[in-house]
PDB file of C-alpha atoms in Angstrom:
ATOM      1  CA  MET A  21     -40.357 -34.886  -2.760  1.00 72.00           C
ATOM      2  CA  ALA A  22     -37.785 -36.909  -0.972  1.00 87.00           C
ATOM      3  CA  LYS A  23     -37.596 -36.536   2.803  1.00 97.00           C
ATOM      4  CA  THR A  24     -33.858 -36.328   2.879  1.00 98.00           C
ATOM      5  CA  PHE A  25     -31.063 -35.230   0.648  1.00 98.00           C
ATOM      6  CA  TYR A  26     -27.113 -35.799   0.444  1.00 98.00           C
ATOM      7  CA  TYR A  27     -25.026 -32.819   1.118  1.00 98.00           C
ATOM      8  CA  PHE A  28     -21.118 -32.726   0.303  1.00 98.00           C
ATOM      9  CA  GLY A  29     -19.228 -30.599   2.880  1.00 98.00           C
ATOM     10  CA  TYR A  30     -15.527 -29.671   2.100  1.00 98.00           C
ATOM     11  CA  GLY A  31     -14.992 -26.661   4.405  1.00 98.00           C
ATOM     12  CA  SER A  32     -16.145 -25.914   8.119  1.00 97.00           C
ATOM     13  CA  ASN A  33     -19.166 -28.246   7.489  1.00 97.00           C
ATOM     14  CA  LEU A  34     -16.771 -31.166   7.575  1.00 97.00           C
ATOM     15  CA  PHE A  35     -17.039 -30.698  11.451  1.00 97.00           C
ATOM     16  CA  LYS A  36     -20.199 -32.275  12.708  1.00 97.00           C
ATOM     17  CA  GLN A  37     -20.858 -29.484  15.377  1.00 95.00           C
ATOM     18  CA  ARG A  38     -20.465 -26.687  12.889  1.00 96.00           C
ATOM     19  CA  LEU A  39     -22.907 -28.488  10.519  1.00 97.00           C
ATOM     20  CA  HIS A  40     -25.415 -29.339  13.324  1.00 96.00           C
ATOM     21  CA  LEU A  41     -25.912 -25.541  13.962  1.00 94.00           C
ATOM     22  CA  ALA A  42     -27.929 -25.213  10.840  1.00 93.00           C
ATOM     23  CA  SER A  43     -28.899 -28.936  10.155  1.00 97.00           C
ATOM     24  CA  PRO A  44     -29.161 -31.050  13.456  1.00 97.00           C
ATOM     25  CA  SER A  45     -30.531 -33.848  11.431  1.00 98.00           C
ATOM     26  CA  ALA A  46     -27.338 -34.420   9.559  1.00 98.00           C
ATOM     27  CA  VAL A  47     -26.004 -37.882   9.642  1.00 98.00           C
ATOM     28  CA  PHE A  48     -22.471 -38.692   8.530  1.00 98.00           C
ATOM     29  CA  VAL A  49     -22.479 -41.188   5.513  1.00 98.00           C
ATOM     30  CA  SER A  50     -18.943 -41.368   4.125  1.00 98.00           C
ATOM     31  CA  PRO A  51     -15.809 -39.512   3.237  1.00 98.00           C
ATOM     32  CA  ALA A  52     -15.864 -38.692  -0.432  1.00 98.00           C
ATOM     33  CA  LYS A  53     -13.884 -37.359  -3.293  1.00 98.00           C
ATOM     34  CA  LEU A  54     -15.036 -34.616  -5.805  1.00 98.00           C
ATOM     35  CA  GLU A  55     -13.340 -35.008  -9.140  1.00 98.00           C
ATOM     36  CA  ASN A  56     -12.330 -32.241 -11.342  1.00 98.00           C
ATOM     37  CA  TYR A  57     -12.607 -29.482  -8.622  1.00 97.00           C
ATOM     38  CA  LYS A  58      -9.995 -27.918  -6.250  1.00 95.00           C
ATOM     39  CA  LEU A  59     -10.297 -26.282  -2.906  1.00 96.00           C
ATOM     40  CA  ARG A  60      -9.727 -22.533  -3.049  1.00 93.00           C
ATOM     41  CA  PHE A  61     -10.148 -19.635  -0.547  1.00 92.00           C
ATOM     42  CA  GLY A  62     -11.657 -16.169  -1.513  1.00 86.00           C
ATOM     43  CA  LYS A  63     -13.981 -13.632  -0.368  1.00 84.00           C
ATOM     44  CA  THR A  64     -13.202 -12.532   3.291  1.00 83.00           C
ATOM     45  CA  SER A  65     -15.952 -13.281   5.712  1.00 87.00           C
ATOM     46  CA  LYS A  66     -16.422 -11.179   8.785  1.00 87.00           C
ATOM     47  CA  ARG A  67     -17.879 -14.328  10.520  1.00 90.00           C
ATOM     48  CA  TRP A  68     -14.636 -15.990  10.271  1.00 93.00           C
ATOM     49  CA  GLU A  69     -12.162 -13.072  10.039  1.00 91.00           C
ATOM     50  CA  GLY A  70     -10.685 -14.522   6.873  1.00 90.00           C
ATOM     51  CA  ALA A  71     -11.344 -16.080   3.521  1.00 91.00           C
ATOM     52  CA  VAL A  72     -13.939 -18.888   3.174  1.00 94.00           C
ATOM     53  CA  ALA A  73     -13.641 -22.184   1.291  1.00 96.00           C
ATOM     54  CA  THR A  74     -14.992 -22.808  -2.121  1.00 96.00           C
ATOM     55  CA  VAL A  75     -14.619 -25.359  -4.962  1.00 96.00           C
ATOM     56  CA  ILE A  76     -13.858 -24.431  -8.441  1.00 94.00           C
ATOM     57  CA  GLU A  77     -13.916 -26.633 -11.544  1.00 94.00           C
ATOM     58  CA  THR A  78     -10.414 -27.736 -12.417  1.00 94.00           C
ATOM     59  CA  PRO A  79      -9.825 -30.683 -14.621  1.00 95.00           C
ATOM     60  CA  GLY A  80      -7.609 -33.320 -13.134  1.00 97.00           C
ATOM     61  CA  ASP A  81      -7.796 -32.086  -9.439  1.00 97.00           C
ATOM     62  CA  HIS A  82      -9.938 -33.309  -6.667  1.00 98.00           C
ATOM     63  CA  VAL A  83     -11.376 -32.215  -3.223  1.00 98.00           C
ATOM     64  CA  TRP A  84     -12.118 -34.592  -0.403  1.00 98.00           C
ATOM     65  CA  GLY A  85     -15.106 -33.992   1.777  1.00 98.00           C
ATOM     66  CA  ALA A  86     -17.869 -35.501   3.704  1.00 98.00           C
ATOM     67  CA  VAL A  87     -21.268 -36.926   2.467  1.00 98.00           C
ATOM     68  CA  TRP A  88     -24.001 -36.091   4.893  1.00 98.00           C
ATOM     69  CA  LYS A  89     -27.634 -37.265   4.709  1.00 98.00           C
ATOM     70  CA  ILE A  90     -30.002 -34.485   5.953  1.00 98.00           C
ATOM     71  CA  ASP A  91     -33.639 -34.129   6.536  1.00 98.00           C
ATOM     72  CA  GLN A  92     -35.322 -31.889   3.701  1.00 97.00           C
ATOM     73  CA  LYS A  93     -36.691 -29.784   6.561  1.00 97.00           C
ATOM     74  CA  HIS A  94     -33.207 -28.460   7.094  1.00 97.00           C
ATOM     75  CA  ARG A  95     -32.414 -27.544   3.446  1.00 97.00           C
ATOM     76  CA  GLN A  96     -33.620 -23.808   4.160  1.00 97.00           C
ATOM     77  CA  THR A  97     -31.547 -23.501   7.263  1.00 96.00           C
ATOM     78  CA  LEU A  98     -28.485 -24.890   5.517  1.00 97.00           C
ATOM     79  CA  ASP A  99     -29.074 -22.298   2.737  1.00 97.00           C
ATOM     80  CA  GLU A 100     -29.323 -19.614   5.302  1.00 96.00           C
ATOM     81  CA  GLN A 101     -26.154 -20.788   6.925  1.00 95.00           C
ATOM     82  CA  GLU A 102     -24.310 -20.574   3.555  1.00 95.00           C
ATOM     83  CA  GLU A 103     -25.883 -17.068   2.959  1.00 94.00           C
ATOM     84  CA  VAL A 104     -27.503 -17.996  -0.341  1.00 95.00           C
ATOM     85  CA  LEU A 105     -30.102 -15.244  -0.208  1.00 94.00           C
ATOM     86  CA  SER A 106     -27.443 -12.642   0.270  1.00 90.00           C
ATOM     87  CA  GLY A 107     -25.382 -14.019  -2.608  1.00 90.00           C
ATOM     88  CA  TRP A 108     -22.334 -15.352  -0.912  1.00 91.00           C
ATOM     89  CA  TYR A 109     -22.795 -19.009  -1.979  1.00 95.00           C
ATOM     90  CA  ARG A 110     -24.835 -20.686  -4.555  1.00 96.00           C
ATOM     91  CA  PRO A 111     -26.116 -24.322  -4.200  1.00 98.00           C
ATOM     92  CA  ILE A 112     -24.613 -26.556  -6.871  1.00 98.00           C
ATOM     93  CA  GLU A 113     -25.216 -30.269  -7.677  1.00 98.00           C
ATOM     94  CA  VAL A 114     -22.262 -32.540  -7.720  1.00 98.00           C
ATOM     95  CA  ASP A 115     -21.559 -36.209  -8.030  1.00 98.00           C
ATOM     96  CA  VAL A 116     -18.957 -37.560  -5.480  1.00 98.00           C
ATOM     97  CA  THR A 117     -17.424 -40.933  -5.037  1.00 98.00           C
ATOM     98  CA  ALA A 118     -17.996 -42.408  -1.551  1.00 98.00           C
ATOM     99  CA  ALA A 119     -14.782 -43.800  -0.016  1.00 97.00           C
ATOM    100  CA  LYS A 120     -16.647 -46.440   1.927  1.00 92.00           C
ATOM    101  CA  ASP A 121     -17.925 -48.252  -1.108  1.00 96.00           C
ATOM    102  CA  GLY A 122     -16.848 -46.520  -4.244  1.00 97.00           C
ATOM    103  CA  SER A 123     -20.537 -45.603  -5.116  1.00 98.00           C
ATOM    104  CA  THR A 124     -21.376 -42.309  -6.806  1.00 98.00           C
ATOM    105  CA  VAL A 125     -23.530 -39.996  -4.653  1.00 98.00           C
ATOM    106  CA  LYS A 126     -25.518 -36.991  -6.103  1.00 98.00           C
ATOM    107  CA  CYS A 127     -25.155 -34.244  -3.542  1.00 98.00           C
ATOM    108  CA  ILE A 128     -25.865 -30.630  -3.016  1.00 98.00           C
ATOM    109  CA  SER A 129     -22.906 -28.455  -2.204  1.00 98.00           C
ATOM    110  CA  TYR A 130     -22.187 -24.773  -2.173  1.00 98.00           C
ATOM    111  CA  GLN A 131     -19.901 -22.626  -4.180  1.00 97.00           C
ATOM    112  CA  LEU A 132     -18.903 -18.976  -3.666  1.00 94.00           C
ATOM    113  CA  THR A 133     -20.479 -16.849  -6.282  1.00 91.00           C
ATOM    114  CA  THR A 134     -17.335 -14.776  -6.750  1.00 84.00           C
ATOM    115  CA  LEU A 135     -13.762 -14.806  -5.486  1.00 72.00           C
ATOM    116  CA  TYR A 136     -13.014 -11.445  -6.715  1.00 54.00           C
ATOM    117  CA  GLY A 137     -14.284 -11.717 -10.299  1.00 45.00           C
ATOM    118  CA  PRO A 138     -15.269 -14.828 -12.279  1.00 44.00           C
ATOM    119  CA  LEU A 139     -14.522 -18.008 -10.541  1.00 46.00           C
ATOM    120  CA  ASP A 140     -12.768 -19.556 -13.570  1.00 48.00           C
ATOM    121  CA  SER A 141     -10.575 -16.471 -14.405  1.00 52.00           C
ATOM    122  CA  PRO A 142      -7.065 -17.529 -15.074  1.00 54.00           C
ATOM    123  CA  ASP A 143      -6.050 -13.972 -14.136  1.00 55.00           C
ATOM    124  CA  ALA A 144      -7.671 -14.096 -10.805  1.00 53.00           C
ATOM    125  CA  PRO A 145      -5.378 -12.728  -8.028  1.00 53.00           C
ATOM    126  CA  PRO A 146      -3.854 -15.233  -5.498  1.00 57.00           C
ATOM    127  CA  PRO A 147      -6.493 -16.567  -3.026  1.00 60.00           C
ATOM    128  CA  ASP A 148      -6.990 -14.769   0.231  1.00 82.00           C
ATOM    129  CA  LYS A 149      -6.091 -16.642   3.445  1.00 91.00           C
ATOM    130  CA  PRO A 150      -8.313 -18.213   5.922  1.00 94.00           C
ATOM    131  CA  SER A 151      -8.162 -17.361   9.643  1.00 95.00           C
ATOM    132  CA  PRO A 152      -6.371 -19.931  11.771  1.00 96.00           C
ATOM    133  CA  HIS A 153      -9.673 -20.448  13.578  1.00 96.00           C
ATOM    134  CA  TYR A 154     -11.513 -21.402  10.251  1.00 96.00           C
ATOM    135  CA  LYS A 155      -8.609 -23.393   9.118  1.00 97.00           C
ATOM    136  CA  ASP A 156      -8.672 -25.336  12.417  1.00 97.00           C
ATOM    137  CA  VAL A 157     -12.316 -26.091  12.122  1.00 97.00           C
ATOM    138  CA  ILE A 158     -11.682 -27.483   8.537  1.00 98.00           C
ATOM    139  CA  VAL A 159      -8.760 -29.645   9.754  1.00 98.00           C
ATOM    140  CA  ARG A 160     -10.725 -31.021  12.823  1.00 97.00           C
ATOM    141  CA  GLY A 161     -13.621 -31.850  10.476  1.00 98.00           C
ATOM    142  CA  ALA A 162     -11.343 -33.654   8.040  1.00 98.00           C
ATOM    143  CA  ALA A 163      -9.885 -35.709  10.842  1.00 98.00           C
ATOM    144  CA  GLU A 164     -13.485 -36.369  12.258  1.00 97.00           C
ATOM    145  CA  SER A 165     -14.656 -37.297   8.798  1.00 98.00           C
ATOM    146  CA  ALA A 166     -11.696 -39.724   8.273  1.00 98.00           C
ATOM    147  CA  LEU A 167     -10.423 -38.030   5.261  1.00 98.00           C
ATOM    148  CA  PRO A 168      -7.100 -39.358   3.775  1.00 98.00           C
ATOM    149  CA  LYS A 169      -4.155 -38.506   6.027  1.00 98.00           C
ATOM    150  CA  ASP A 170      -2.244 -36.916   3.076  1.00 98.00           C
ATOM    151  CA  TYR A 171      -5.185 -34.663   2.374  1.00 98.00           C
ATOM    152  CA  ILE A 172      -5.290 -33.607   6.067  1.00 98.00           C
ATOM    153  CA  GLU A 173      -1.722 -32.699   5.790  1.00 98.00           C
ATOM    154  CA  LYS A 174      -2.331 -30.544   2.746  1.00 97.00           C
ATOM    155  CA  LEU A 175      -5.127 -28.743   4.686  1.00 98.00           C
ATOM    156  CA  LYS A 176      -2.762 -28.184   7.598  1.00 98.00           C
ATOM    157  CA  SER A 177      -0.125 -26.670   5.139  1.00 97.00           C
ATOM    158  CA  ILE A 178      -2.567 -23.923   3.986  1.00 95.00           C
ATOM    159  CA  LYS A 179      -1.108 -20.609   5.030  1.00 94.00           C
ATOM    160  CA  ASP A 180      -3.545 -18.671   7.291  1.00 95.00           C
ATOM    161  CA  ASN A 181      -3.787 -14.855   7.770  1.00 92.00           C
ATOM    162  CA  GLY A 182      -2.420 -14.826  11.212  1.00 93.00           C
ATOM    163  CA  PHE A 183      -5.752 -13.341  12.850  1.00 93.00           C
ATOM    164  CA  CYS A 184      -5.278 -13.853  16.636  1.00 92.00           C
ATOM    165  CA  GLY A 185      -8.430 -12.261  18.007  1.00 90.00           C
ATOM    166  CA  THR A 186     -11.399 -14.131  19.153  1.00 91.00           C
ATOM    167  CA  ILE A 187     -14.353 -15.372  16.881  1.00 91.00           C
ATOM    168  CA  ASP A 188     -17.597 -16.196  18.642  1.00 90.00           C
ATOM    169  CA  LEU A 189     -18.556 -18.719  16.012  1.00 90.00           C
ATOM    170  CA  TYR A 190     -15.388 -20.664  16.578  1.00 92.00           C
ATOM    171  CA  ASP A 191     -16.127 -20.741  20.272  1.00 88.00           C
ATOM    172  CA  LEU A 192     -19.554 -22.144  19.716  1.00 87.00           C
ATOM    173  CA  VAL A 193     -18.454 -24.789  17.213  1.00 90.00           C
ATOM    174  CA  VAL A 194     -15.203 -25.961  18.895  1.00 90.00           C
ATOM    175  CA  LYS A 195     -15.849 -25.229  22.503  1.00 75.00           C
ATOM    176  CA  GLY A 196     -19.680 -25.534  22.409  1.00 74.00           C
ATOM    177  CA  GLN A 197     -20.103 -22.014  24.061  1.00 52.00           C
ATOM    178  CA  THR A 198     -20.212 -18.278  22.982  1.00 45.00           C
ATOM    179  CA  GLY A 199     -18.235 -15.495  24.497  1.00 42.00           C
ATOM    180  CA  SER A 200     -19.817 -12.401  25.799  1.00 37.00           C
TER     181      SER A 200
END
């Protein structure tokens, strides 16, 4: 078994400090593009007080994210962070194109198990909105990961749900502290 694996993060795990909560061994490799998928928000998370990100297969679209190299010993903690056992996300294997050198990298990523119904349903209702806090972590991570400026602007333009309370996880990720 390999000692490390590659992970493609496109949501809050674009932000190093967030990813390091579950995977302190994660080392940034490159910005990368996932072809024939699009970013979507669905399923409201109490942890983030709004909808969380996922990728869904959509020919002709793409999602930018970050490739991370992670020690195999943190695979289980990453699965736990993504709530695989409780059925929120499922691991998927994707091929992404690294922006640094154009190489193809086989990565593990995660996809919501449901939005509201089947992920590929053309009749799915409009996506839920992320909290401003969650969106901020994604945008910060996109900038930190050197994603293309036009993609960062696209992320900034996503409408949020207007939640204005506090989120302990946000304080931990962004400020490095938790509220009491």
